[in-house]
Short mmCIF file of C-alpha atoms in Angstrom, two decimals:
data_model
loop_
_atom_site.label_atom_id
_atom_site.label_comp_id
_atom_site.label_asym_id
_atom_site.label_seq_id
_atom_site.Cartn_x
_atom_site.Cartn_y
_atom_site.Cartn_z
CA UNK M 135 8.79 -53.28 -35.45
CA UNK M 136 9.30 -53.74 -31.61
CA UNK M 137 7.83 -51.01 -29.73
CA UNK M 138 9.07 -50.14 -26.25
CA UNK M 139 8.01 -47.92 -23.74
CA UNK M 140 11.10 -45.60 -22.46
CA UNK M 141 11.67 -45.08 -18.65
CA UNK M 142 13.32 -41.51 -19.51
CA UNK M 143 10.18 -39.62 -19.30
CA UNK M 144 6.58 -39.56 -18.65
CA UNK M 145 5.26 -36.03 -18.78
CA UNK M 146 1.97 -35.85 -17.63
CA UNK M 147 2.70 -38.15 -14.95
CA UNK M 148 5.49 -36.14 -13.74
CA UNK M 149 5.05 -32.26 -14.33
CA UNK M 150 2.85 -30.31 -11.62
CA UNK M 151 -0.64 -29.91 -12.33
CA UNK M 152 -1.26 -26.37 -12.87
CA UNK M 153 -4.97 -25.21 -12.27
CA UNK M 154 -5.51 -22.80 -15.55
CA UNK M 155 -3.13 -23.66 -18.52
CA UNK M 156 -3.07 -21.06 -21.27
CA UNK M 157 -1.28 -24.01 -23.50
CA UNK M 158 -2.56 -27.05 -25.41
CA UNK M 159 0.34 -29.69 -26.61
CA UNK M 160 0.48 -31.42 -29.57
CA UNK M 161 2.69 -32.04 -32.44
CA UNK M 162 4.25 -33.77 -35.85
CA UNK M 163 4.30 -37.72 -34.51
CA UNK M 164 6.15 -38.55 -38.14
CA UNK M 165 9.44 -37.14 -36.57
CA UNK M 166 8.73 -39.94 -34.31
CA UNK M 167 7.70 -42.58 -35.85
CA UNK M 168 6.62 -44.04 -39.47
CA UNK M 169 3.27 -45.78 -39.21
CA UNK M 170 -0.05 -44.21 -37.55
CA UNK M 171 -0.37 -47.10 -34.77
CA UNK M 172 2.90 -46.36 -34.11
CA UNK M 173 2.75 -42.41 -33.82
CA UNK M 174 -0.44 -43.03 -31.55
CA UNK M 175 1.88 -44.64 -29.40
CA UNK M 176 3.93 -42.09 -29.20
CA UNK M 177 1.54 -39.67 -28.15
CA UNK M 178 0.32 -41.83 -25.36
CA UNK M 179 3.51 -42.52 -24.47
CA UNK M 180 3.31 -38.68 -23.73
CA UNK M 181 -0.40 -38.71 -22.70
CA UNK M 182 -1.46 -36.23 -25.19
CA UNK M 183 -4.18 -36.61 -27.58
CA UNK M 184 -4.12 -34.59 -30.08
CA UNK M 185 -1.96 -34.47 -33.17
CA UNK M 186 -0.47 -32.41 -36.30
CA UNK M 187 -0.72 -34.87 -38.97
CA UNK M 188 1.88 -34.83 -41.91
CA UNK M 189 3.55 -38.08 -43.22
CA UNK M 190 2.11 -41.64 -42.70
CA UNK M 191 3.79 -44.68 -43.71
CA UNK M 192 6.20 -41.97 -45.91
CA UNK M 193 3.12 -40.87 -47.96
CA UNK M 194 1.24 -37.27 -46.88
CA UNK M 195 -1.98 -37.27 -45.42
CA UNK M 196 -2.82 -34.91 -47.82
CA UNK M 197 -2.46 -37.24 -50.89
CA UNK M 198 -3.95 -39.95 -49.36
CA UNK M 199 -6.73 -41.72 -51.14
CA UNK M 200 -10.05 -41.60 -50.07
CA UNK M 201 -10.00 -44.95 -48.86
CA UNK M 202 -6.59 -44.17 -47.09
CA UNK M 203 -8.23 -41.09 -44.97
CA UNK M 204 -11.36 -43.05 -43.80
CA UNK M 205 -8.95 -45.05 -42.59
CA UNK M 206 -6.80 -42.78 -40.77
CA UNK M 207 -9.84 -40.69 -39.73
CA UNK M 208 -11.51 -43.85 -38.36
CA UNK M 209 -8.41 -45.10 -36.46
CA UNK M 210 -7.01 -41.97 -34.48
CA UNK M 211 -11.43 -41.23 -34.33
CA UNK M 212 -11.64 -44.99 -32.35
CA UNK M 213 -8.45 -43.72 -29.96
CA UNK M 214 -10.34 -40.27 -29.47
CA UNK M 215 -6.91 -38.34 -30.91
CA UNK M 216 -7.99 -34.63 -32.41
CA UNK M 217 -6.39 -33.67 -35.44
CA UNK M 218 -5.08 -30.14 -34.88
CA UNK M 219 -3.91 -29.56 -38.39
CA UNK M 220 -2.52 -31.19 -41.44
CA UNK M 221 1.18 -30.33 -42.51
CA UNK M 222 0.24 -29.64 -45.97
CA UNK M 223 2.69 -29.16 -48.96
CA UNK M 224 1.03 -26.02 -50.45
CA UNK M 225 3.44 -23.16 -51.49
CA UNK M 226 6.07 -25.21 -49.72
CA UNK M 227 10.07 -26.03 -50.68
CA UNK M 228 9.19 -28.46 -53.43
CA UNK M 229 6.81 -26.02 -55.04
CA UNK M 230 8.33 -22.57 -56.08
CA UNK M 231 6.67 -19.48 -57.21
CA UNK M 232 6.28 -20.78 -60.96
CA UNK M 233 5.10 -24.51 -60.52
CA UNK M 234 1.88 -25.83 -61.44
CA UNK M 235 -0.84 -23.81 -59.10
CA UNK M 236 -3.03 -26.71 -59.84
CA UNK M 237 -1.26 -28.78 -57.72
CA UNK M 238 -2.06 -26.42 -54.73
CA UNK M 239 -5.60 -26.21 -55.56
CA UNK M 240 -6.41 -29.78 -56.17
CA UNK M 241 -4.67 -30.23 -52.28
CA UNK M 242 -7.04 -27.63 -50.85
CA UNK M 243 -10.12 -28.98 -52.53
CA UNK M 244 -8.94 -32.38 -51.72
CA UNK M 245 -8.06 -32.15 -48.06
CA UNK M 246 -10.63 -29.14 -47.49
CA UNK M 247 -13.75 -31.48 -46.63
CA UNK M 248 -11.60 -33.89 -44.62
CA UNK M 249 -11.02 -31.31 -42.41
CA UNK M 250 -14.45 -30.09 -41.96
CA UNK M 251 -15.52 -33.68 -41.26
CA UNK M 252 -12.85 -34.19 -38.59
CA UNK M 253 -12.84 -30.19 -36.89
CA UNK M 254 -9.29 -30.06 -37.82
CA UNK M 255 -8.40 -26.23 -38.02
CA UNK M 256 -5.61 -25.32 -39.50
CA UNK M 257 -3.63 -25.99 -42.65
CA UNK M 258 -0.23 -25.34 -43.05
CA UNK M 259 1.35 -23.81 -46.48
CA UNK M 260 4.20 -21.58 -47.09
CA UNK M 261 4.19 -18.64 -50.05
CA UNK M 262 5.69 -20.13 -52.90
CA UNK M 263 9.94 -19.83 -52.73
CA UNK M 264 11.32 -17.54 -55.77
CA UNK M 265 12.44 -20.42 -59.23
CA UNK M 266 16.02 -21.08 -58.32
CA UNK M 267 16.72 -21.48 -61.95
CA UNK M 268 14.27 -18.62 -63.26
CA UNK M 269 13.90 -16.08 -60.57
CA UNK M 270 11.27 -13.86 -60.66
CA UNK M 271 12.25 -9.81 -59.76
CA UNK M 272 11.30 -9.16 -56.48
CA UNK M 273 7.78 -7.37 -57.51
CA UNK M 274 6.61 -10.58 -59.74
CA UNK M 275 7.57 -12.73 -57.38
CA UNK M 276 4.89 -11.04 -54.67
CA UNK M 277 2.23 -10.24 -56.72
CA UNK M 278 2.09 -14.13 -58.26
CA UNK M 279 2.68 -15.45 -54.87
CA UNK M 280 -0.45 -13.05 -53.65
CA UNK M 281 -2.54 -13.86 -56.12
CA UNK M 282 -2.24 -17.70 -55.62
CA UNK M 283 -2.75 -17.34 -52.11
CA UNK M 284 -5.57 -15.03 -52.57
CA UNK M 285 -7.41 -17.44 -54.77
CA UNK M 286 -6.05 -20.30 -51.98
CA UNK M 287 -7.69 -18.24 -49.25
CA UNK M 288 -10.69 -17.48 -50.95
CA UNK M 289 -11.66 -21.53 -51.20
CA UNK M 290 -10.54 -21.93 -47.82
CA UNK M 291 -12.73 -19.22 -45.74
CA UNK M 292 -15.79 -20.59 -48.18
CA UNK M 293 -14.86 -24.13 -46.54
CA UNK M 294 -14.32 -22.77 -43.36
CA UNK M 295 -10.45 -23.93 -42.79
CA UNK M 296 -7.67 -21.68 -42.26
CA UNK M 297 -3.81 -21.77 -44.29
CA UNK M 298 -1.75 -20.88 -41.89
CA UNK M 299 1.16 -19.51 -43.51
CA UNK M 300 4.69 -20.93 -41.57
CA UNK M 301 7.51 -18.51 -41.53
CA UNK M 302 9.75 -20.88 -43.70
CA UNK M 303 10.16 -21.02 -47.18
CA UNK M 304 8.81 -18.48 -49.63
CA UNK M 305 7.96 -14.59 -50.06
CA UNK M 306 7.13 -14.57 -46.21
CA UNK M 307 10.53 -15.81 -45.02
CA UNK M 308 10.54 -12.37 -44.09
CA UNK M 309 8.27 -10.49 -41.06
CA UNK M 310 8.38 -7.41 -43.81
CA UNK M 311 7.22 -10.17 -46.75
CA UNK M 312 4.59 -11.95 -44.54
CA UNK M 313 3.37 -8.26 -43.27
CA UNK M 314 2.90 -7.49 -47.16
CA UNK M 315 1.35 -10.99 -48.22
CA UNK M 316 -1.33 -10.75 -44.93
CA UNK M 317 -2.07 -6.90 -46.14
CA UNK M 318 -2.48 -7.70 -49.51
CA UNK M 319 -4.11 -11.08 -49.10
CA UNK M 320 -6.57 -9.46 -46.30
CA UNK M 321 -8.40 -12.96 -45.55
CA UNK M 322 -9.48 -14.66 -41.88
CA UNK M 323 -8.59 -17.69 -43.39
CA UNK M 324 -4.69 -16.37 -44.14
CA UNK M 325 -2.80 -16.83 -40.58
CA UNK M 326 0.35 -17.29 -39.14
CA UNK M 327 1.65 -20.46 -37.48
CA UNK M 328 4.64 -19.10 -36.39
CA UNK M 329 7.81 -21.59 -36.01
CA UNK M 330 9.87 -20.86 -33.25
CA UNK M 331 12.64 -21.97 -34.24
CA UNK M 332 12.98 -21.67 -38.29
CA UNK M 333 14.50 -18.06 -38.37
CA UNK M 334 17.40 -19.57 -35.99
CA UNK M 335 18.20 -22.16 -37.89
CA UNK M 336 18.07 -19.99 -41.28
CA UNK M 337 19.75 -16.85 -40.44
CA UNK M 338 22.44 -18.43 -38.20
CA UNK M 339 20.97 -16.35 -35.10
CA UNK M 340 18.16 -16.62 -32.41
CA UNK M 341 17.39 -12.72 -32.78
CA UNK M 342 16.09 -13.64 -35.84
CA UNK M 343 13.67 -15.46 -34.85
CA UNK M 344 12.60 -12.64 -31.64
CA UNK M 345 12.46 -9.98 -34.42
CA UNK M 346 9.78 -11.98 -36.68
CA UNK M 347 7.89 -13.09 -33.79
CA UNK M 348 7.99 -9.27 -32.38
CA UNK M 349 7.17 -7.88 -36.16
CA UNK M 350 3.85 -10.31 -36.58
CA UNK M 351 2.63 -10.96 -33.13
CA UNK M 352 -0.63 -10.20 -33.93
CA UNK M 353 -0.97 -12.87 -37.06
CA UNK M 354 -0.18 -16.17 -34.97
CA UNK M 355 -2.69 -18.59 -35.09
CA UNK M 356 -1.05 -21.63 -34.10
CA UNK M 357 2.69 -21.91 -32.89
CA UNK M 358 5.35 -24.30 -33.63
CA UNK M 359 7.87 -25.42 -31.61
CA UNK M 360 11.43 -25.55 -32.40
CA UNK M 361 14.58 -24.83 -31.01
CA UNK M 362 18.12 -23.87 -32.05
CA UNK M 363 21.55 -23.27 -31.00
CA UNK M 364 24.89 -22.94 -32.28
CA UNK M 365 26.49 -25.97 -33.37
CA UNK M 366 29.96 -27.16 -32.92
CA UNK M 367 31.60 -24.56 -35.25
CA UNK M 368 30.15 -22.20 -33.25
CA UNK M 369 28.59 -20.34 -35.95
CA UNK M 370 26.10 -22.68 -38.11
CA UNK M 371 23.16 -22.84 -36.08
CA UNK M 372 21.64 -26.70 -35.13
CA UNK M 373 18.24 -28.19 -33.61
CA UNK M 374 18.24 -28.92 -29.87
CA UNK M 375 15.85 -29.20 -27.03
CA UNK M 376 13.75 -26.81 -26.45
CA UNK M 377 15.21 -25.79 -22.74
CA UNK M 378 19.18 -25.05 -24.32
CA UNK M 379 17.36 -22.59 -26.47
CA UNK M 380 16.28 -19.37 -24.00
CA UNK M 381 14.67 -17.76 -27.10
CA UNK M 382 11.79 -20.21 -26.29
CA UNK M 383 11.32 -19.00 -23.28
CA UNK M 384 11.26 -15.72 -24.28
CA UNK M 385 8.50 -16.42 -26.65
CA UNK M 386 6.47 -18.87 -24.19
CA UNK M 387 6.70 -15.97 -21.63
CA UNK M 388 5.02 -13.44 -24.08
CA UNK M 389 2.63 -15.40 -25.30
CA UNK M 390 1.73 -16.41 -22.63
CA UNK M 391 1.33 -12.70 -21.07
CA UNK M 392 -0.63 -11.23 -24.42
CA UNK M 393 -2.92 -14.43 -23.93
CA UNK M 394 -2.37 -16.40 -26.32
CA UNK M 395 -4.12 -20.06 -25.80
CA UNK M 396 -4.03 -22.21 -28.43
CA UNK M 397 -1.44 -25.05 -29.24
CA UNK M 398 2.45 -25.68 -29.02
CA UNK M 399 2.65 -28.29 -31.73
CA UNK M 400 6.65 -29.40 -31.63
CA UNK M 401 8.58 -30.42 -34.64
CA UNK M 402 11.86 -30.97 -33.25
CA UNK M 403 13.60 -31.71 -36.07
CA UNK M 404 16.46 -33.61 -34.03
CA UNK M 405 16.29 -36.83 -35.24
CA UNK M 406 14.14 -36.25 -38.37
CA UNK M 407 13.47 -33.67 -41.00
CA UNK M 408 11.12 -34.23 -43.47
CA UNK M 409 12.63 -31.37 -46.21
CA UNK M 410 15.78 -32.59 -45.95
CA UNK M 411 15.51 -35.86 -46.48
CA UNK M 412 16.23 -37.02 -42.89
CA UNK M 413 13.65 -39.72 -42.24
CA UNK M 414 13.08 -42.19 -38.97
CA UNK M 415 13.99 -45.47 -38.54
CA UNK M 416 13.09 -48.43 -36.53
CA UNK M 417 15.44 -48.45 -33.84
CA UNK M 418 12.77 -45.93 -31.80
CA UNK M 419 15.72 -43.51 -30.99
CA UNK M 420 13.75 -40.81 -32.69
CA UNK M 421 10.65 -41.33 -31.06
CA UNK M 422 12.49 -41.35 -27.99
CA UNK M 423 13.96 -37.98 -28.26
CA UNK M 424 10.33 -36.95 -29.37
CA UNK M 425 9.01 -38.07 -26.19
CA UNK M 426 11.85 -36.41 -24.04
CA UNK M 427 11.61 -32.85 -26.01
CA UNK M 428 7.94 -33.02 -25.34
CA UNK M 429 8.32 -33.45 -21.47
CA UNK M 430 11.00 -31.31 -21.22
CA UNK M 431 8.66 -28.40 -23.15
CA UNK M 432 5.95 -29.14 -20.75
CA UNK M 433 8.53 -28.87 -18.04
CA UNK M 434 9.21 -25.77 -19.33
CA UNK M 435 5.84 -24.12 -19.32
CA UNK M 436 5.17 -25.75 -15.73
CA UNK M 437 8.53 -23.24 -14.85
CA UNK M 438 6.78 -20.60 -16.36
CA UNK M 439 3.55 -20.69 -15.36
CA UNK M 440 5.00 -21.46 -11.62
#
């Protein structure tokens, strides 16, 4: 695959250099791009270097072999690119409520010391969506999604790695079901990396996504960045970039007023998205709107920040 750099946008190069930034940019290079070498383009492309790893080569980093991480580790290691987090598959889409928990905890023990070698913080799982074709009342469904993710937790502050829970599939869809797994669950190593654009895109309506973020403020860990609109129907909500959405700066501006400083990670979901089935291909369209959503976020916070 031919990779060229695009004249539409260098951000680093181009946005104002503000003295004290509260924010630290990264994000999920496999909506970019398939292979490693080329998602480290793509984030140099952007001058950042740090990353949010998920898929590489179609395979996740989580289920590589150990031969497969040393790899990876040694490669973005040699380009001095920090791993932020992994995008793991814990509790996620493809794993309701009543699949096999070993899966989950063979990932956690797996991945666990890979992360401790590396400094990478933060993992990402979700709480277990209710059995489509056996549902689970209400009450089972919490108490077997908080007692996986309480023995989940309990590995993960002995390893010294935090799940952070993304509001997205399962029990804590919800600000009310998150609220109830993080009381119940009652672990540093159970956080919120808060998606800002999931809610949107699920409930057909921005406010959604205000309400959750307004309901759990005081959980985030991490954020995600994503962005939403409505689509051509006018009522089915889409992805977009992240300046046509004004619920991101709604969120930028609080957080950054209640002090948050830790990472925007974007996951754009424009031109790829991974639970769906919507993968990149080689014509480098999708790693060009990658590059363009993450200068026009930066852009953003440069408004903000004035």
């Amino acid at each position: 695959m031919s990779i060229r750099a695009h004249s539409w946008f260098h951000p680093l190069s181009t946005q104002p250099r503000i003295e004290k930034m509260p924010f630290k940019f990264t994000g999920f290079t496999d909506e970019a791009e398939k292979t490693l070498d080329a998602q480290i383009y793509t984030l140099r492309e952007c001058g950042w270097n740090a990353v949010e790893l998920r898929l590489l080569d179609g395979k996740n980093v989580c289920d590589q072999t150990d031969d497969e991480w040393a790899a990876t580790r040694d490669r973005l290691g040699a380009e001095g690119i920090e791993i932020v987090g992994f995008g793991g598959q814990i509790a996620n889409w493809a794993r309701p409520v009543t699949s096999d928990f070993q899966k989950d905890l063979d990932e956690l023990r797996r991945v666990a010391p890979r992360m401790r070698e590396t400094g990478t913080k933060f993992l990402r799982i979700m709480s277990y969506p209710n059995d489509k074709d056996r549902p689970l009342s209400a009450a089972d469904w919490k108490a077997e999604a908080v007692r996986r993710i309480k023995e989940l937790a309990a590995i993960a502050e002995g390893e010294g790695v935090i799940l952070g829970h993304e509001n997205c599939n399962g029990y804590g869809a919800t600000p009310e079901g998150f609220l109830e797994l993080a009381e119940a669950i009652d672990s540093p190593a159970f956080r919120l990396i808060f998606d800002t654009g999931n809610n949107s895109l699920h409930d057909n309506t921005c406010d959604s996504t205000w309400d959750y973020y307004q309901k759990c403020r005081d959980h985030i860990a991490h954020v995600h960045i994503k962005s939403a609109r409505p689509g051509p129907d006018g009522a089915t909500y889409v992805t977009c970039h992240v300046d046509e959405d004004p619920t991101q700066r709604r969120i930028l501006e609080d957080l950054e007023k209640t002090g948050y400083d830790g990472w925007l990670s974007i996951e754009p979901h424009i031109k790829a998205a991974i639970h769906a089935g919507q993968d990149v291909d080689d014509s480098g369209e999708a790693r060009r709107v990658w590059v363009e959503y993450a200068g026009r976020l930066e852009k953003l916070v440069a408004e903000i920040l004035g």
